[in-house]
Coordinates of C-alpha atoms in Angstrom, one line a residue:
M14 CA 0.0 0.0 0.0
T15 CA 1.1 3.6 -0.4
A16 CA 3.5 5.0 2.2
I17 CA 1.8 6.7 5.2
S18 CA 3.6 8.2 8.2
K19 CA 2.7 7.0 11.7
K20 CA 1.2 10.4 12.6
A21 CA -0.9 10.5 9.5
Y22 CA -2.0 6.9 10.1
W23 CA -3.5 7.7 13.5
V24 CA -5.2 10.8 12.1
L25 CA -6.7 8.7 9.3
F26 CA -7.5 5.9 11.7
F27 CA -9.7 8.1 13.9
S28 CA -11.1 9.8 10.8
V29 CA -12.4 6.4 9.6
I30 CA -13.9 5.8 13.1
V31 CA -15.6 9.2 13.1
L32 CA -16.9 8.5 9.5
S33 CA -18.2 5.1 10.6
G34 CA -20.0 6.7 13.6
I35 CA -21.6 9.3 11.4
L36 CA -22.8 6.8 8.7
L37 CA -24.0 4.2 11.2
T38 CA -26.0 6.7 13.3
F39 CA -27.5 8.7 10.4
R40 CA -31.3 8.6 10.6
L41 CA -30.8 5.6 13.0
G42 CA -34.2 6.0 14.6
S43 CA -36.2 7.1 11.6
E44 CA -37.8 3.7 10.9
P45 CA -40.0 1.5 13.2
F46 CA -38.8 -1.8 14.7
I47 CA -39.2 -4.6 12.2
D48 CA -40.3 -8.2 12.5
Y49 CA -39.1 -10.3 14.1
D50 CA -36.0 -9.7 16.0
E51 CA -36.1 -6.0 16.4
A52 CA -39.6 -5.7 17.6
S53 CA -39.1 -8.8 19.8
Y54 CA -36.0 -7.5 21.4
A55 CA -37.6 -4.1 21.9
S56 CA -40.5 -5.8 23.7
I57 CA -38.1 -7.7 25.9
I58 CA -36.3 -4.5 26.8
D59 CA -39.5 -2.8 27.7
S60 CA -41.0 -5.7 29.6
T61 CA -37.8 -6.4 31.5
L62 CA -37.7 -2.7 32.6
E63 CA -41.3 -2.9 33.7
S64 CA -40.7 -6.0 35.8
G65 CA -38.1 -4.3 37.9
D66 CA -35.9 -7.4 37.8
L67 CA -33.2 -6.7 35.1
S68 CA -31.5 -10.0 35.6
V69 CA -34.5 -12.0 34.0
P70 CA -35.3 -11.0 30.4
R71 CA -39.0 -11.0 29.9
M72 CA -41.4 -11.0 27.0
L73 CA -44.9 -9.8 27.9
K74 CA -44.2 -10.5 31.6
E75 CA -43.1 -14.1 30.9
P76 CA -39.4 -15.1 31.2
S77 CA -37.5 -15.1 27.9
F78 CA -34.7 -17.6 27.8
E79 CA -33.4 -17.3 24.2
K80 CA -30.7 -14.7 24.7
P81 CA -28.5 -13.4 27.5
P82 CA -29.2 -9.9 28.8
L83 CA -26.1 -7.9 28.0
Y84 CA -27.5 -6.1 24.9
Y85 CA -30.8 -5.5 26.7
W86 CA -28.9 -3.8 29.6
L87 CA -27.0 -1.6 27.2
A88 CA -30.2 -0.6 25.4
M89 CA -31.8 0.2 28.7
G90 CA -28.9 2.5 29.6
S91 CA -29.2 4.1 26.1
G92 CA -32.9 4.5 26.7
R93 CA -32.2 6.5 29.8
I94 CA -30.2 9.0 27.8
F95 CA -32.3 9.2 24.6
D96 CA -36.1 9.4 24.6
H97 CA -36.5 8.1 21.1
K98 CA -36.6 4.3 21.6
E99 CA -35.9 3.4 18.0
F100 CA -32.7 5.4 18.1
A101 CA -31.8 4.4 21.7
Y102 CA -32.3 0.7 21.3
R103 CA -30.3 0.5 18.1
L104 CA -27.4 2.7 19.3
P105 CA -25.5 -0.1 21.1
A106 CA -25.4 -2.2 17.8
A107 CA -24.2 0.9 15.9
L108 CA -21.4 1.6 18.4
F109 CA -20.3 -2.0 18.2
G110 CA -20.3 -1.6 14.4
V111 CA -17.9 1.3 14.8
L112 CA -15.8 -0.8 17.3
S113 CA -15.6 -3.6 14.7
V114 CA -14.2 -1.3 12.1
A115 CA -11.5 -0.2 14.6
L116 CA -10.7 -3.8 15.6
V117 CA -10.4 -4.9 12.0
M118 CA -7.9 -2.1 11.3
L119 CA -5.9 -3.0 14.4
I120 CA -5.8 -6.7 13.5
V121 CA -4.5 -6.0 9.9
L122 CA -2.0 -3.6 11.3
E123 CA -0.6 -6.2 13.7
V124 CA -0.5 -8.9 11.0
S125 CA 0.9 -6.8 8.1
G126 CA 2.5 -3.8 9.7
S127 CA 1.0 -1.8 6.9
F128 CA -0.8 1.4 7.7
G129 CA -2.4 1.5 4.3
A130 CA -3.7 -2.1 4.5
S131 CA -5.0 -1.4 8.0
L132 CA -7.1 1.6 6.8
F133 CA -8.3 -0.2 3.7
A134 CA -9.6 -3.1 5.9
G135 CA -11.6 -0.7 8.0
L136 CA -13.1 0.9 4.9
I137 CA -13.9 -2.5 3.5
L138 CA -15.9 -3.5 6.5
L139 CA -17.7 -0.2 6.7
T140 CA -18.8 -0.5 3.1
S141 CA -19.9 -4.1 3.5
G142 CA -23.6 -3.7 3.0
L143 CA -25.0 -6.6 5.0
Y144 CA -22.7 -5.8 8.0
F145 CA -23.6 -2.1 7.8
E146 CA -27.3 -2.9 7.7
A147 CA -27.1 -5.3 10.7
A148 CA -25.2 -2.7 12.7
R149 CA -28.2 -0.3 12.3
Q150 CA -30.7 -2.8 13.9
V151 CA -31.6 -4.0 17.4
R152 CA -29.6 -7.1 16.7
L153 CA -27.0 -9.1 18.6
D154 CA -24.9 -10.3 15.6
V155 CA -22.6 -7.2 15.4
P156 CA -21.9 -6.9 19.1
V157 CA -21.0 -10.6 19.4
T158 CA -18.8 -10.3 16.3
A159 CA -17.0 -7.3 17.9
C160 CA -16.2 -9.4 21.0
I161 CA -14.8 -12.2 18.8
L162 CA -12.6 -9.7 16.9
F163 CA -11.4 -8.4 20.3
S164 CA -10.4 -11.9 21.3
V165 CA -8.5 -12.4 18.0
L166 CA -6.7 -9.1 18.3
C167 CA -5.6 -9.9 21.9
F168 CA -4.4 -13.3 20.7
I169 CA -2.3 -11.7 17.9
K170 CA -0.9 -9.0 20.1
G171 CA -0.1 -11.6 22.7
W172 CA 2.6 -13.0 20.5
K173 CA 4.7 -10.0 21.4
N174 CA 3.3 -9.2 24.8
P175 CA 1.7 -12.3 26.5
K176 CA -0.3 -10.0 28.9
W177 CA -2.7 -9.4 25.9
Y178 CA -3.8 -13.1 26.1
F179 CA -5.8 -12.1 29.2
G180 CA -8.1 -10.0 26.8
M181 CA -9.1 -13.2 24.9
G182 CA -11.1 -14.2 28.0
I183 CA -12.7 -10.8 28.3
G184 CA -13.9 -11.0 24.7
L185 CA -15.1 -14.6 25.2
G186 CA -17.1 -13.8 28.3
L187 CA -18.7 -10.7 26.9
G188 CA -19.5 -12.5 23.6
V189 CA -21.3 -15.2 25.5
M190 CA -23.3 -12.6 27.4
F191 CA -24.4 -11.1 24.1
K192 CA -25.4 -14.2 22.2
G193 CA -24.7 -17.3 24.2
A194 CA -23.0 -20.1 22.3
I195 CA -22.1 -17.8 19.3
G196 CA -19.7 -16.0 21.6
L197 CA -17.8 -19.3 22.0
L198 CA -16.9 -19.1 18.3
A199 CA -13.8 -17.1 19.5
I200 CA -12.3 -20.4 20.7
P201 CA -12.2 -22.4 17.4
I202 CA -11.3 -19.2 15.5
V203 CA -8.2 -18.7 17.8
F204 CA -7.3 -22.4 17.4
I205 CA -7.5 -22.1 13.6
W206 CA -5.3 -19.0 13.6
A207 CA -2.8 -20.8 16.0
L208 CA -2.7 -23.8 13.7
C209 CA -1.9 -21.6 10.7
V210 CA 0.9 -19.8 12.4
T211 CA 2.0 -22.9 14.4
N212 CA 2.0 -20.9 17.6
W213 CA 0.9 -22.8 20.7
G214 CA 2.8 -20.9 23.3
W215 CA -0.4 -19.0 24.3
L216 CA -1.7 -22.3 25.8
R217 CA 1.1 -22.3 28.3
S218 CA 0.8 -18.6 29.2
R219 CA -0.7 -17.9 32.6
Y220 CA -2.4 -14.9 31.1
T221 CA -4.5 -17.1 28.9
W222 CA -5.8 -19.0 31.9
L223 CA -6.3 -15.9 33.9
G224 CA -8.4 -14.7 30.9
A225 CA -10.3 -18.0 31.0
I226 CA -11.1 -17.3 34.7
A227 CA -12.3 -13.8 33.8
A228 CA -14.6 -15.3 31.1
I229 CA -16.1 -17.6 33.7
L230 CA -16.6 -14.7 36.1
I231 CA -18.3 -12.7 33.4
A232 CA -20.6 -15.3 31.9
V233 CA -21.3 -17.9 34.6
P234 CA -23.1 -15.8 37.3
W235 CA -26.1 -14.9 35.2
H236 CA -26.4 -18.4 33.8
W237 CA -26.1 -19.8 37.3
R238 CA -28.8 -17.5 38.6
E239 CA -31.2 -18.4 35.8
T240 CA -30.6 -22.1 36.6
L241 CA -31.4 -21.6 40.2
L242 CA -34.6 -19.7 39.4
F243 CA -35.9 -21.8 36.5
G244 CA -34.0 -25.1 36.4
N245 CA -34.4 -27.2 33.3
A246 CA -36.9 -24.9 31.8
F247 CA -34.1 -22.4 31.2
W248 CA -31.7 -24.8 29.6
D249 CA -34.4 -26.5 27.5
K250 CA -35.0 -23.2 25.9
Y251 CA -31.6 -21.7 26.0
V252 CA -29.7 -24.7 24.6
G253 CA -32.3 -27.2 23.6
F254 CA -34.4 -24.9 21.4
N255 CA -32.1 -22.0 20.7
I256 CA -29.1 -24.1 19.6
L257 CA -29.9 -27.8 19.0
T258 CA -33.4 -27.3 17.4
R259 CA -32.1 -24.5 15.1
L260 CA -29.2 -26.7 14.0
G261 CA -31.3 -29.8 13.5
S262 CA -34.5 -28.4 12.1
N263 CA -35.8 -25.5 10.1
I264 CA -37.8 -23.5 12.6
M265 CA -38.3 -20.6 10.2
N266 CA -39.9 -22.8 7.6
N267 CA -37.9 -21.0 4.9
Q268 CA -37.1 -22.8 1.7
G269 CA -33.7 -21.4 1.0
S270 CA -30.9 -23.8 0.0
A271 CA -27.2 -23.5 0.9
Y272 CA -26.5 -22.3 -2.6
G273 CA -29.3 -19.7 -2.3
Y274 CA -27.9 -18.3 0.9
S275 CA -24.4 -18.3 -0.4
K276 CA -25.6 -16.3 -3.4
E277 CA -27.5 -13.9 -1.2
L278 CA -24.5 -13.5 1.1
G279 CA -22.3 -12.8 -1.9
W280 CA -24.8 -10.2 -3.3
T281 CA -25.2 -8.3 0.0
L282 CA -21.4 -8.1 0.4
L283 CA -20.6 -6.9 -3.1
P284 CA -18.1 -6.0 -4.3
W285 CA -16.0 -7.4 -1.5
S286 CA -17.4 -10.9 -1.9
V287 CA -15.8 -11.0 -5.4
A288 CA -12.5 -9.8 -4.0
F289 CA -12.8 -12.4 -1.2
V290 CA -13.2 -15.2 -3.8
V291 CA -10.0 -14.0 -5.5
A292 CA -8.2 -14.0 -2.1
V293 CA -9.3 -17.6 -1.5
A294 CA -8.1 -18.6 -4.9
A295 CA -4.8 -16.8 -4.5
T296 CA -4.3 -18.4 -1.0
I297 CA -5.0 -21.9 -2.3
R298 CA -2.6 -21.4 -5.2
R299 CA 0.2 -20.3 -2.9
V300 CA -0.4 -23.1 -0.5
L301 CA -0.3 -25.7 -3.2
V302 CA 3.0 -24.2 -4.5
S303 CA 4.7 -24.4 -1.1
L304 CA 3.0 -26.1 1.8
E305 CA 6.0 -25.1 4.0
K306 CA 5.2 -21.4 3.7
I307 CA 1.7 -21.6 5.2
R308 CA 3.0 -20.0 8.4
E309 CA 4.5 -17.2 6.5
N310 CA 1.4 -16.3 4.5
P311 CA -0.9 -14.1 6.6
L312 CA -3.8 -14.7 4.3
V313 CA -4.2 -18.4 5.3
A314 CA -5.7 -17.9 8.8
P315 CA -8.4 -15.3 7.9
V316 CA -9.3 -17.2 4.8
L317 CA -9.8 -20.4 6.8
V318 CA -11.7 -18.6 9.5
S319 CA -14.0 -17.0 7.0
L320 CA -14.7 -20.3 5.3
F321 CA -15.2 -22.0 8.7
I322 CA -17.9 -19.5 9.7
I323 CA -19.7 -19.6 6.4
A324 CA -19.6 -23.5 6.3
L325 CA -20.8 -23.7 9.9
F326 CA -24.0 -21.6 9.3
L327 CA -24.7 -23.2 5.9
S328 CA -24.8 -26.6 7.7
S329 CA -27.5 -25.4 10.1
Q330 CA -31.0 -26.4 9.1
T331 CA -32.3 -23.0 10.2
K332 CA -30.7 -20.4 8.0
L333 CA -30.8 -16.7 8.3
L334 CA -28.7 -14.2 6.4
Y335 CA -27.7 -12.5 9.6
Y336 CA -26.1 -15.7 10.9
F337 CA -23.2 -15.0 8.5
I338 CA -22.4 -11.6 10.0
P339 CA -19.3 -12.9 11.9
A340 CA -17.7 -13.9 8.6
A341 CA -17.8 -10.3 7.1
P342 CA -14.9 -8.8 9.2
F343 CA -12.6 -11.7 8.4
M344 CA -13.5 -11.4 4.7
A345 CA -12.5 -7.8 4.9
I346 CA -9.2 -8.7 6.5
C347 CA -8.6 -11.2 3.7
V348 CA -9.2 -8.6 0.9
A349 CA -7.0 -6.0 2.6
L350 CA -4.1 -8.5 3.1
L351 CA -4.5 -9.6 -0.5
V352 CA -4.1 -6.1 -1.9
W353 CA -1.2 -5.5 0.5
Q354 CA 0.6 -8.6 -0.9
I355 CA -0.1 -7.5 -4.5
M356 CA 1.4 -4.1 -3.7
L357 CA 4.6 -5.7 -2.5
S358 CA 5.1 -7.4 -5.8
P359 CA 7.6 -5.5 -8.0
K360 CA 5.9 -6.7 -11.1
V361 CA 2.6 -4.9 -10.3
S362 CA 2.0 -1.2 -10.8
A363 CA 1.1 0.4 -7.5
K364 CA -1.0 3.1 -9.2
A365 CA -3.0 0.4 -11.0
V366 CA -3.7 -1.4 -7.7
V367 CA -4.7 1.9 -5.9
S368 CA -7.0 2.8 -8.8
V369 CA -8.7 -0.6 -8.8
S370 CA -9.0 -0.5 -5.0
A371 CA -10.6 3.0 -5.2
L372 CA -13.1 1.8 -7.7
F373 CA -14.0 -1.1 -5.4
L374 CA -14.4 1.4 -2.5
V375 CA -16.8 3.5 -4.6
A376 CA -18.8 0.4 -5.5
G377 CA -18.8 -0.7 -1.9
L378 CA -20.0 2.7 -0.8
A379 CA -22.9 2.5 -3.3
M380 CA -23.8 -1.0 -2.1
M381 CA -23.6 0.2 1.5
V382 CA -26.1 3.0 0.8
Y383 CA -28.3 0.6 -1.3
I384 CA -28.5 -2.1 1.4
G385 CA -27.8 -0.2 4.6
Y386 CA -30.3 2.6 4.1
D387 CA -33.2 0.2 3.1
K388 CA -33.1 0.5 -0.7
Y389 CA -32.5 -3.3 -1.3
P390 CA -35.9 -4.9 -2.0
N391 CA -35.2 -8.1 -0.1
L392 CA -34.6 -6.0 3.0
S393 CA -36.6 -2.8 2.4
T394 CA -39.8 -4.8 2.0
W395 CA -39.6 -5.6 5.7
V396 CA -39.2 -1.9 6.5
Q397 CA -42.2 -0.9 4.4
V398 CA -44.3 -3.6 6.1
A399 CA -43.1 -2.3 9.5
R400 CA -44.2 1.2 8.7
E401 CA -47.7 0.1 8.2
E402 CA -47.7 -2.2 11.2
R403 CA -46.5 0.8 13.3
D404 CA -49.4 2.9 12.1
V405 CA -51.9 0.0 12.6
G406 CA -50.5 -0.7 16.1
R407 CA -50.8 2.9 17.2
L408 CA -54.4 2.9 16.0
V409 CA -55.1 -0.3 18.0
A410 CA -53.4 1.3 21.0
A411 CA -55.8 4.2 20.9
E412 CA -58.9 1.9 20.8
P413 CA -60.6 0.9 24.1
V414 CA -59.9 -2.8 23.6
D415 CA -57.8 -5.2 25.7
S416 CA -56.8 -7.4 22.7
F417 CA -57.1 -7.6 18.9
Y418 CA -57.2 -10.3 16.2
V419 CA -55.3 -11.2 13.1
F420 CA -56.4 -13.5 10.3
Q421 CA -54.0 -15.1 7.8
Y422 CA -51.5 -12.4 8.7
P423 CA -48.0 -13.8 9.1
F424 CA -46.4 -11.0 11.1
S425 CA -47.2 -10.0 14.7
E426 CA -44.3 -8.6 16.7
T427 CA -44.2 -5.1 15.3
L428 CA -48.0 -4.9 15.5
R429 CA -47.9 -6.0 19.1
Y430 CA -45.1 -3.6 20.1
Y431 CA -46.8 -0.5 18.7
S432 CA -50.2 -1.5 20.1
G433 CA -48.7 -1.2 23.6
N434 CA -48.1 -4.9 23.7
K435 CA -51.8 -5.8 23.7
P436 CA -52.4 -9.5 23.3
I437 CA -53.0 -10.8 19.7
I438 CA -55.5 -13.6 19.1
Q439 CA -54.9 -15.6 15.9
L440 CA -58.2 -16.4 14.1
S441 CA -58.4 -19.5 11.9
E442 CA -60.8 -20.5 9.2
G443 CA -64.2 -21.3 10.7
D444 CA -63.6 -19.6 14.1
A445 CA -66.6 -17.7 15.5
I446 CA -66.5 -13.9 15.3
N447 CA -67.5 -12.0 18.5
P448 CA -68.0 -8.3 17.8
P449 CA -67.1 -5.7 18.7
M450 CA -63.6 -6.5 17.7
L451 CA -60.5 -5.2 15.9
I452 CA -58.9 -7.4 13.3
V453 CA -55.9 -7.2 11.0
V454 CA -56.0 -9.0 7.7
P455 CA -53.7 -9.0 4.6
A456 CA -54.5 -6.3 2.1
M457 CA -54.8 -9.0 -0.7
F458 CA -57.2 -10.9 1.4
Y459 CA -59.3 -7.9 2.0
A460 CA -59.3 -6.9 -1.7
S461 CA -60.9 -10.2 -2.6
K462 CA -64.0 -9.2 -0.5
P463 CA -64.7 -12.7 0.9
F464 CA -67.2 -11.4 3.4
S465 CA -70.9 -11.8 3.5
P466 CA -73.0 -8.7 2.9
A467 CA -74.3 -8.8 6.5
L468 CA -70.7 -8.9 7.9
Q469 CA -69.4 -6.3 5.5
S470 CA -72.1 -3.9 6.5
R471 CA -70.8 -4.0 10.1
M472 CA -67.1 -3.3 9.1
I473 CA -65.4 0.0 9.5
V474 CA -62.0 0.3 7.8
K475 CA -59.6 2.0 10.3
H476 CA -56.6 1.6 8.1
E477 CA -56.0 0.3 4.6
G478 CA -52.4 0.0 3.3
E479 CA -50.4 -2.0 0.8
S480 CA -49.8 -5.0 3.1
S481 CA -52.4 -4.8 5.8
V482 CA -55.9 -3.7 6.6
L483 CA -57.3 -2.9 10.1
L484 CA -61.0 -3.5 10.4
R485 CA -63.4 -2.7 13.3
I486 CA -66.4 -5.1 13.3
D487 CA -69.3 -3.8 15.4

């Protein structure tokens, strides 16, 4: 990469961080919480606050065992500072998105010693559309990924100063408190990296094991308290359903194949996914040329880590695009290191490499805006639906009813949240109708007018949108 002085590097480093903060928080609270995770997590945050017992996450007054409470606690703290909940509850994820950019830059700096490669890695992650979009939601994927990156950084810095090994345990413990077992991914990732560089001295370092004790002290107390309070009911949900069931069965009932999700992942990470494929191919070629030089090739470890994460979540029966978020930073590292290696070659024009890299950054910025600011149809559709559900929910909240109904309507969490968490009753075909009542139906269903004249005469349309219709039946 082009020569940059140390002073200029740190100025540019913090400039990238500031830029990340501006882009990730721009209009952060302008859209409603979407189905399902955002609205669900927002409900858990509100319900837990109302209960007065912050150690037990709750959904509609009932204990919620799916995720640990660390993100909820941070969102509660943010909510005490900012009144606008959509902004406040998303802010922790955005800040961890900024932190991830910083950690990726520091990892590349440690591995390559190149200021230019370091800055380039941070810009790659910032302009990775899917990662950027996930960091603007009430979602746990980016915070847990930041914890994994912190553990990896501490592992690499520990080669020179073993005291850094202690930080691996801090990242591990915090990662578990964000997203349970996903936080444990730091362990196999560190082992893969250690295997590639054939460095096992960290296992003999006392700081590694002191870090392990710290991880236990961070993660165990909450899990132990939940066990004492709820026993097997906690573990059946926390591990049985949340991990084993998701791995072994498709709880989302989505029909996407491994190929389909790989294609979608590649699309939402363009253009960097293309560059990552080139990095993988280049790494394989160099490894085949000389197996003895694996340790000397800094690309091998992040390539294997990226492929490991992608393969792990492709093998799960329940597949969601956001599951692949932890792979994005390591893919960014791969691309930055590839460009750095190319720049070191005397046969390559540095100006040509910089020009191509700049074109990729422009394309990445365009994709970041397209995906991260809700222009991409596969993601923006959910936002459009959520806007209607927010409006419908607020109308329901203003009505003097204790509950409301939905019929053939596949979404509910955003409706429930903006209705003030009023109970939703699912109506099925043939169920009796007991007016007066409020009912939400799909717009296409309402357009077909499948109602008897007598029933239709008793209907008042409270809201009619592109995806939903709110009816009052007297």
